[in-house]
PDB file of C-alpha atoms in Angstrom:
ATOM      1  CA  UNK R  19     -43.008  49.485   9.185  1.00 96.00           C
ATOM      2  CA  UNK R  20     -46.266  47.599   8.663  1.00 97.00           C
ATOM      3  CA  UNK R  21     -48.293  47.511  11.871  1.00 98.00           C
ATOM      4  CA  UNK R  22     -50.291  44.384  12.643  1.00 98.00           C
ATOM      5  CA  UNK R  23     -53.286  44.673  14.985  1.00 98.00           C
ATOM      6  CA  UNK R  24     -55.070  41.637  16.379  1.00 98.00           C
ATOM      7  CA  UNK R  25     -58.496  41.480  17.939  1.00 98.00           C
ATOM      8  CA  UNK R  26     -59.517  40.583  20.458  1.00 97.00           C
ATOM      9  CA  UNK R  27     -56.456  40.717  22.733  1.00 97.00           C
ATOM     10  CA  UNK R  28     -57.931  37.853  24.719  1.00 97.00           C
ATOM     11  CA  UNK R  29     -61.005  35.691  24.704  1.00 97.00           C
ATOM     12  CA  UNK R  30     -62.595  33.022  26.833  1.00 97.00           C
ATOM     13  CA  UNK R  31     -64.124  30.006  25.158  1.00 96.00           C
ATOM     14  CA  UNK R  32     -65.239  26.481  25.897  1.00 95.00           C
ATOM     15  CA  UNK R  33     -64.100  23.208  24.434  1.00 95.00           C
ATOM     16  CA  UNK R  34     -66.016  22.646  21.230  1.00 96.00           C
ATOM     17  CA  UNK R  35     -66.570  26.329  20.515  1.00 96.00           C
ATOM     18  CA  UNK R  36     -65.818  27.913  17.149  1.00 97.00           C
ATOM     19  CA  UNK R  37     -63.269  30.670  17.634  1.00 98.00           C
ATOM     20  CA  UNK R  38     -62.229  33.395  15.216  1.00 98.00           C
ATOM     21  CA  UNK R  39     -59.293  35.760  15.663  1.00 98.00           C
ATOM     22  CA  UNK R  40     -58.823  38.797  13.443  1.00 98.00           C
ATOM     23  CA  UNK R  41     -55.596  40.420  12.250  1.00 98.00           C
ATOM     24  CA  UNK R  42     -55.503  43.749  10.433  1.00 98.00           C
ATOM     25  CA  UNK R  43     -52.500  45.177   8.593  1.00 98.00           C
ATOM     26  CA  UNK R  44     -51.801  48.906   8.385  1.00 98.00           C
ATOM     27  CA  UNK R  45     -51.451  48.568   4.600  1.00 98.00           C
ATOM     28  CA  UNK R  46     -52.249  45.920   2.033  1.00 97.00           C
ATOM     29  CA  UNK R  47     -50.033  42.856   2.366  1.00 96.00           C
ATOM     30  CA  UNK R  48     -51.798  40.696  -0.241  1.00 93.00           C
ATOM     31  CA  UNK R  49     -51.628  37.147   1.180  1.00 92.00           C
ATOM     32  CA  UNK R  50     -48.317  37.532   2.987  1.00 95.00           C
ATOM     33  CA  UNK R  51     -49.674  36.547   6.378  1.00 97.00           C
ATOM     34  CA  UNK R  52     -48.709  33.781   8.786  1.00 98.00           C
ATOM     35  CA  UNK R  53     -50.256  32.540  12.025  1.00 98.00           C
ATOM     36  CA  UNK R  54     -48.367  31.059  14.979  1.00 98.00           C
ATOM     37  CA  UNK R  55     -49.440  29.364  18.192  1.00 98.00           C
ATOM     38  CA  UNK R  56     -47.434  29.847  21.369  1.00 98.00           C
ATOM     39  CA  UNK R  57     -47.949  27.955  24.602  1.00 97.00           C
ATOM     40  CA  UNK R  58     -46.494  29.213  27.904  1.00 94.00           C
ATOM     41  CA  UNK R  59     -42.732  28.754  28.089  1.00 94.00           C
ATOM     42  CA  UNK R  60     -42.572  27.397  24.534  1.00 97.00           C
ATOM     43  CA  UNK R  61     -41.484  28.731  21.177  1.00 97.00           C
ATOM     44  CA  UNK R  62     -44.070  29.826  18.618  1.00 97.00           C
ATOM     45  CA  UNK R  63     -45.238  27.134  16.232  1.00 98.00           C
ATOM     46  CA  UNK R  64     -46.241  27.830  12.630  1.00 98.00           C
ATOM     47  CA  UNK R  65     -49.904  26.990  11.993  1.00 98.00           C
ATOM     48  CA  UNK R  66     -50.857  28.777   8.775  1.00 98.00           C
ATOM     49  CA  UNK R  67     -48.668  30.377   6.092  1.00 96.00           C
ATOM     50  CA  UNK R  68     -49.561  32.462   3.047  1.00 95.00           C
ATOM     51  CA  UNK R  69     -52.848  33.402   4.746  1.00 96.00           C
ATOM     52  CA  UNK R  70     -54.621  30.089   4.209  1.00 96.00           C
ATOM     53  CA  UNK R  71     -52.131  27.227   3.754  1.00 95.00           C
ATOM     54  CA  UNK R  72     -52.111  24.733   6.601  1.00 97.00           C
ATOM     55  CA  UNK R  73     -48.628  23.808   7.812  1.00 96.00           C
ATOM     56  CA  UNK R  74     -47.889  20.077   7.677  1.00 95.00           C
ATOM     57  CA  UNK R  75     -48.980  18.278  10.823  1.00 96.00           C
ATOM     58  CA  UNK R  76     -51.389  21.001  11.976  1.00 97.00           C
ATOM     59  CA  UNK R  77     -54.945  19.768  12.644  1.00 97.00           C
ATOM     60  CA  UNK R  78     -57.551  20.630  10.033  1.00 97.00           C
ATOM     61  CA  UNK R  79     -59.715  22.414  12.604  1.00 98.00           C
ATOM     62  CA  UNK R  80     -57.379  25.378  12.086  1.00 98.00           C
ATOM     63  CA  UNK R  81     -58.018  27.506   9.021  1.00 98.00           C
ATOM     64  CA  UNK R  82     -56.943  30.906   7.782  1.00 98.00           C
ATOM     65  CA  UNK R  83     -58.509  33.397   5.428  1.00 97.00           C
ATOM     66  CA  UNK R  84     -58.357  36.901   4.108  1.00 97.00           C
ATOM     67  CA  UNK R  85     -56.287  39.040   1.819  1.00 96.00           C
ATOM     68  CA  UNK R  86     -55.198  42.641   1.563  1.00 96.00           C
ATOM     69  CA  UNK R  87     -55.478  44.111   5.060  1.00 98.00           C
ATOM     70  CA  UNK R  88     -57.934  41.827   6.881  1.00 98.00           C
ATOM     71  CA  UNK R  89     -57.261  38.249   7.908  1.00 98.00           C
ATOM     72  CA  UNK R  90     -58.794  35.619  10.153  1.00 98.00           C
ATOM     73  CA  UNK R  91     -57.689  32.524  12.001  1.00 98.00           C
ATOM     74  CA  UNK R  92     -60.537  30.149  12.801  1.00 98.00           C
ATOM     75  CA  UNK R  93     -60.553  27.147  15.088  1.00 97.00           C
ATOM     76  CA  UNK R  94     -63.653  25.183  14.135  1.00 97.00           C
ATOM     77  CA  UNK R  95     -63.981  23.191  17.362  1.00 96.00           C
ATOM     78  CA  UNK R  96     -61.726  24.295  20.198  1.00 97.00           C
ATOM     79  CA  UNK R  97     -59.773  21.497  21.868  1.00 96.00           C
ATOM     80  CA  UNK R  98     -58.059  21.536  25.289  1.00 94.00           C
ATOM     81  CA  UNK R  99     -54.622  21.707  23.651  1.00 95.00           C
ATOM     82  CA  UNK R 100     -55.600  24.840  21.707  1.00 96.00           C
ATOM     83  CA  UNK R 101     -55.569  27.117  24.727  1.00 93.00           C
ATOM     84  CA  UNK R 102     -52.595  29.330  23.895  1.00 97.00           C
ATOM     85  CA  UNK R 103     -51.614  32.702  22.503  1.00 98.00           C
ATOM     86  CA  UNK R 104     -51.885  33.237  18.756  1.00 98.00           C
ATOM     87  CA  UNK R 105     -49.810  35.690  16.726  1.00 98.00           C
ATOM     88  CA  UNK R 106     -50.130  36.903  13.173  1.00 98.00           C
ATOM     89  CA  UNK R 107     -47.042  37.981  11.214  1.00 98.00           C
ATOM     90  CA  UNK R 108     -46.670  39.775   7.902  1.00 97.00           C
ATOM     91  CA  UNK R 109     -44.031  38.651   5.422  1.00 96.00           C
ATOM     92  CA  UNK R 110     -44.809  41.277   2.796  1.00 95.00           C
ATOM     93  CA  UNK R 111     -41.874  43.534   3.578  1.00 94.00           C
ATOM     94  CA  UNK R 112     -39.085  43.890   6.064  1.00 94.00           C
ATOM     95  CA  UNK R 113     -38.966  44.464   8.907  1.00 97.00           C
ATOM     96  CA  UNK R 114     -41.178  41.439   9.405  1.00 97.00           C
ATOM     97  CA  UNK R 115     -43.704  42.391  12.099  1.00 98.00           C
ATOM     98  CA  UNK R 116     -46.041  40.517  14.389  1.00 98.00           C
ATOM     99  CA  UNK R 117     -49.391  41.277  15.933  1.00 98.00           C
ATOM    100  CA  UNK R 118     -49.558  41.773  19.694  1.00 97.00           C
ATOM    101  CA  UNK R 119     -51.118  38.375  20.245  1.00 98.00           C
ATOM    102  CA  UNK R 120     -54.521  36.942  21.166  1.00 98.00           C
ATOM    103  CA  UNK R 121     -54.715  34.826  24.283  1.00 98.00           C
ATOM    104  CA  UNK R 122     -57.332  32.079  24.141  1.00 98.00           C
ATOM    105  CA  UNK R 123     -58.382  31.051  27.641  1.00 96.00           C
ATOM    106  CA  UNK R 124     -60.703  28.446  29.080  1.00 88.00           C
ATOM    107  CA  UNK R 125     -64.171  29.673  30.014  1.00 87.00           C
TER     108      UNK R 125
ATOM    109  CA  UNK W  28     -36.033  16.456  11.710  1.00 93.00           C
ATOM    110  CA  UNK W  29     -34.510  19.914  11.737  1.00 95.00           C
ATOM    111  CA  UNK W  30     -33.794  21.328  15.191  1.00 97.00           C
ATOM    112  CA  UNK W  31     -32.376  24.646  16.362  1.00 98.00           C
ATOM    113  CA  UNK W  32     -30.812  25.311  19.747  1.00 98.00           C
ATOM    114  CA  UNK W  33     -29.794  28.658  21.197  1.00 98.00           C
ATOM    115  CA  UNK W  34     -26.852  28.985  23.565  1.00 98.00           C
ATOM    116  CA  UNK W  35     -25.099  31.800  25.378  1.00 97.00           C
ATOM    117  CA  UNK W  36     -24.968  33.743  28.638  1.00 97.00           C
ATOM    118  CA  UNK W  37     -28.230  34.300  30.455  1.00 96.00           C
ATOM    119  CA  UNK W  38     -27.051  37.474  32.149  1.00 98.00           C
ATOM    120  CA  UNK W  39     -25.397  40.481  30.520  1.00 98.00           C
ATOM    121  CA  UNK W  40     -24.428  43.750  32.154  1.00 98.00           C
ATOM    122  CA  UNK W  41     -25.769  47.066  30.850  1.00 97.00           C
ATOM    123  CA  UNK W  42     -23.616  48.633  28.107  1.00 97.00           C
ATOM    124  CA  UNK W  43     -21.979  45.287  27.346  1.00 98.00           C
ATOM    125  CA  UNK W  44     -22.468  42.942  24.378  1.00 98.00           C
ATOM    126  CA  UNK W  45     -25.054  40.181  24.153  1.00 98.00           C
ATOM    127  CA  UNK W  46     -23.748  37.161  22.230  1.00 98.00           C
ATOM    128  CA  UNK W  47     -25.806  34.118  21.297  1.00 98.00           C
ATOM    129  CA  UNK W  48     -25.262  31.150  19.004  1.00 98.00           C
ATOM    130  CA  UNK W  49     -27.825  28.975  17.275  1.00 98.00           C
ATOM    131  CA  UNK W  50     -26.788  25.435  16.403  1.00 98.00           C
ATOM    132  CA  UNK W  51     -28.696  23.730  13.605  1.00 97.00           C
ATOM    133  CA  UNK W  52     -29.009  19.950  13.630  1.00 97.00           C
ATOM    134  CA  UNK W  53     -30.810  17.497  11.384  1.00 96.00           C
ATOM    135  CA  UNK W  54     -30.107  19.570   8.292  1.00 94.00           C
ATOM    136  CA  UNK W  55     -27.570  21.843   6.655  1.00 95.00           C
ATOM    137  CA  UNK W  56     -27.428  25.563   7.268  1.00 96.00           C
ATOM    138  CA  UNK W  57     -26.135  25.816   3.696  1.00 95.00           C
ATOM    139  CA  UNK W  58     -29.471  24.781   2.171  1.00 88.00           C
ATOM    140  CA  UNK W  59     -30.143  27.157  -0.695  1.00 83.00           C
ATOM    141  CA  UNK W  60     -33.793  27.920   0.020  1.00 85.00           C
ATOM    142  CA  UNK W  61     -33.498  29.157   3.561  1.00 94.00           C
ATOM    143  CA  UNK W  62     -32.483  32.150   5.592  1.00 96.00           C
ATOM    144  CA  UNK W  63     -31.808  31.929   9.321  1.00 97.00           C
ATOM    145  CA  UNK W  64     -33.080  34.484  11.767  1.00 97.00           C
ATOM    146  CA  UNK W  65     -33.270  35.853  15.282  1.00 98.00           C
ATOM    147  CA  UNK W  66     -36.501  36.946  16.952  1.00 98.00           C
ATOM    148  CA  UNK W  67     -36.941  38.152  20.515  1.00 98.00           C
ATOM    149  CA  UNK W  68     -39.783  38.417  23.014  1.00 98.00           C
ATOM    150  CA  UNK W  69     -39.580  40.612  26.126  1.00 97.00           C
ATOM    151  CA  UNK W  70     -41.241  39.009  29.156  1.00 95.00           C
ATOM    152  CA  UNK W  71     -45.013  39.056  28.793  1.00 92.00           C
ATOM    153  CA  UNK W  72     -44.852  40.898  25.490  1.00 94.00           C
ATOM    154  CA  UNK W  73     -44.984  40.275  21.761  1.00 95.00           C
ATOM    155  CA  UNK W  74     -42.457  39.166  19.163  1.00 98.00           C
ATOM    156  CA  UNK W  75     -39.845  41.335  17.434  1.00 98.00           C
ATOM    157  CA  UNK W  76     -37.825  40.225  14.420  1.00 98.00           C
ATOM    158  CA  UNK W  77     -34.146  41.162  14.833  1.00 98.00           C
ATOM    159  CA  UNK W  78     -32.551  40.058  11.585  1.00 98.00           C
ATOM    160  CA  UNK W  79     -31.738  37.214   9.218  1.00 97.00           C
ATOM    161  CA  UNK W  80     -28.754  35.720   7.403  1.00 97.00           C
ATOM    162  CA  UNK W  81     -28.146  33.497   4.381  1.00 96.00           C
ATOM    163  CA  UNK W  82     -25.417  30.856   4.441  1.00 96.00           C
ATOM    164  CA  UNK W  83     -23.378  33.039   2.077  1.00 95.00           C
ATOM    165  CA  UNK W  84     -23.270  35.730   4.753  1.00 95.00           C
ATOM    166  CA  UNK W  85     -25.870  38.045   3.244  1.00 96.00           C
ATOM    167  CA  UNK W  86     -27.793  39.771   6.035  1.00 97.00           C
ATOM    168  CA  UNK W  87     -30.739  42.035   6.597  1.00 95.00           C
ATOM    169  CA  UNK W  88     -31.729  43.636   9.869  1.00 98.00           C
ATOM    170  CA  UNK W  89     -34.604  45.369  11.570  1.00 98.00           C
ATOM    171  CA  UNK W  90     -33.825  49.099  11.158  1.00 97.00           C
ATOM    172  CA  UNK W  91     -34.786  49.664  14.801  1.00 97.00           C
ATOM    173  CA  UNK W  92     -31.805  47.556  15.899  1.00 97.00           C
ATOM    174  CA  UNK W  93     -29.514  47.740  12.876  1.00 96.00           C
ATOM    175  CA  UNK W  94     -26.954  50.067  14.450  1.00 97.00           C
ATOM    176  CA  UNK W  95     -26.352  47.611  17.306  1.00 98.00           C
ATOM    177  CA  UNK W  96     -26.776  44.176  15.674  1.00 98.00           C
ATOM    178  CA  UNK W  97     -24.455  41.824  13.837  1.00 98.00           C
ATOM    179  CA  UNK W  98     -25.504  38.371  12.656  1.00 98.00           C
ATOM    180  CA  UNK W  99     -22.864  35.994  11.328  1.00 98.00           C
ATOM    181  CA  UNK W 100     -22.744  32.415  10.083  1.00 97.00           C
ATOM    182  CA  UNK W 101     -20.256  29.558  10.460  1.00 97.00           C
ATOM    183  CA  UNK W 102     -21.167  26.903   7.928  1.00 96.00           C
ATOM    184  CA  UNK W 103     -18.392  24.559   9.123  1.00 96.00           C
ATOM    185  CA  UNK W 104     -20.113  24.334  12.507  1.00 97.00           C
ATOM    186  CA  UNK W 105     -23.660  24.596  11.156  1.00 97.00           C
ATOM    187  CA  UNK W 106     -24.192  27.626  13.379  1.00 98.00           C
ATOM    188  CA  UNK W 107     -25.187  31.243  13.159  1.00 98.00           C
ATOM    189  CA  UNK W 108     -24.696  33.915  15.797  1.00 98.00           C
ATOM    190  CA  UNK W 109     -26.133  37.157  17.132  1.00 98.00           C
ATOM    191  CA  UNK W 110     -24.238  40.045  18.658  1.00 98.00           C
ATOM    192  CA  UNK W 111     -26.074  43.011  20.156  1.00 98.00           C
ATOM    193  CA  UNK W 112     -23.909  45.799  21.509  1.00 98.00           C
ATOM    194  CA  UNK W 113     -24.570  48.444  24.150  1.00 98.00           C
ATOM    195  CA  UNK W 114     -27.431  46.558  25.762  1.00 98.00           C
ATOM    196  CA  UNK W 115     -29.882  48.077  28.224  1.00 98.00           C
ATOM    197  CA  UNK W 116     -32.675  46.640  30.359  1.00 98.00           C
ATOM    198  CA  UNK W 117     -34.970  47.042  27.338  1.00 97.00           C
ATOM    199  CA  UNK W 118     -33.020  44.238  25.636  1.00 98.00           C
ATOM    200  CA  UNK W 119     -34.076  41.745  28.309  1.00 98.00           C
ATOM    201  CA  UNK W 120     -36.007  39.091  26.422  1.00 98.00           C
ATOM    202  CA  UNK W 121     -36.282  35.494  25.358  1.00 98.00           C
ATOM    203  CA  UNK W 122     -34.219  35.225  22.189  1.00 98.00           C
ATOM    204  CA  UNK W 123     -35.288  32.688  19.567  1.00 98.00           C
ATOM    205  CA  UNK W 124     -33.515  31.496  16.468  1.00 98.00           C
ATOM    206  CA  UNK W 125     -35.625  30.248  13.583  1.00 98.00           C
ATOM    207  CA  UNK W 126     -35.424  29.158   9.981  1.00 97.00           C
ATOM    208  CA  UNK W 127     -37.010  31.462   7.429  1.00 95.00           C
ATOM    209  CA  UNK W 128     -38.471  29.294   4.731  1.00 92.00           C
ATOM    210  CA  UNK W 129     -40.317  30.061   1.551  1.00 90.00           C
ATOM    211  CA  UNK W 130     -43.026  28.578  -0.624  1.00 88.00           C
ATOM    212  CA  UNK W 131     -43.607  29.434  -4.259  1.00 88.00           C
ATOM    213  CA  UNK W 132     -47.169  30.076  -5.383  1.00 83.00           C
ATOM    214  CA  UNK W 133     -46.921  30.517  -9.143  1.00 84.00           C
ATOM    215  CA  UNK W 134     -44.758  33.620  -9.507  1.00 86.00           C
ATOM    216  CA  UNK W 135     -45.163  34.702  -5.901  1.00 85.00           C
ATOM    217  CA  UNK W 136     -42.908  33.618  -3.033  1.00 87.00           C
ATOM    218  CA  UNK W 137     -44.296  33.578   0.502  1.00 89.00           C
ATOM    219  CA  UNK W 138     -42.093  33.469   3.588  1.00 92.00           C
ATOM    220  CA  UNK W 139     -42.547  31.964   7.045  1.00 96.00           C
ATOM    221  CA  UNK W 140     -40.565  31.061  10.210  1.00 97.00           C
ATOM    222  CA  UNK W 141     -40.358  27.373  11.025  1.00 96.00           C
ATOM    223  CA  UNK W 142     -39.015  25.662  13.037  1.00 97.00           C
ATOM    224  CA  UNK W 143     -37.954  27.730  16.016  1.00 98.00           C
ATOM    225  CA  UNK W 144     -35.439  27.002  18.731  1.00 98.00           C
ATOM    226  CA  UNK W 145     -36.724  26.606  22.278  1.00 98.00           C
ATOM    227  CA  UNK W 146     -35.540  30.107  23.167  1.00 98.00           C
ATOM    228  CA  UNK W 147     -33.105  31.424  25.737  1.00 98.00           C
ATOM    229  CA  UNK W 148     -33.788  34.132  28.300  1.00 98.00           C
ATOM    230  CA  UNK W 149     -31.220  36.906  28.403  1.00 98.00           C
ATOM    231  CA  UNK W 150     -31.463  39.332  31.300  1.00 98.00           C
ATOM    232  CA  UNK W 151     -29.650  42.660  31.188  1.00 98.00           C
ATOM    233  CA  UNK W 152     -28.789  43.676  34.718  1.00 97.00           C
ATOM    234  CA  UNK W 153     -25.812  44.766  36.762  1.00 95.00           C
TER     235      UNK W 153
END
């Protein structure tokens, strides 16, 4: 199985801050990487697919990058509604696997 | 707008079978470009993919659960279902159903899960 490792596990930030979350795969997964946002008590929501493609309806302050084993999710200017947990997921090979999550909290 | 909704018992006894159904509305489960899947999340923990099914009945499962899992589809009801046998407390989780979609980039196909159902908590306890 491909192991996905996110860093940091949690972070505190203020509204307006630029935030970057990192996801590392245990082997090269090319651009087969998705990002999801999950708010408490809610289902995950797709933000970014294929490493850098913005899902329809997702604000442009979210962006994704990377290829191979190292990927990033960046929020250019953190908004109150962005406080949530973010997960990466590889779709290179089954079993599809997720990172452990990064919780973004209010400073 | 496509919506998915999980249903089934919220409490299952140890060693028994967990059974859940996902009802798809706002679209057909028989759409050719999509698989349909189950993903679970133990309380306070991360996400684990369980398995996926095509409308034809073709399935693929997470090897870690394969011996205990069966996913089936009923196209007449626009539903797909999950059965997990011999459950233990470790199977306590929120269970989500989701659509597995794909996007073609030249000769490469990339996959993603969207949308998801709201999730249903299943507790394994006597």
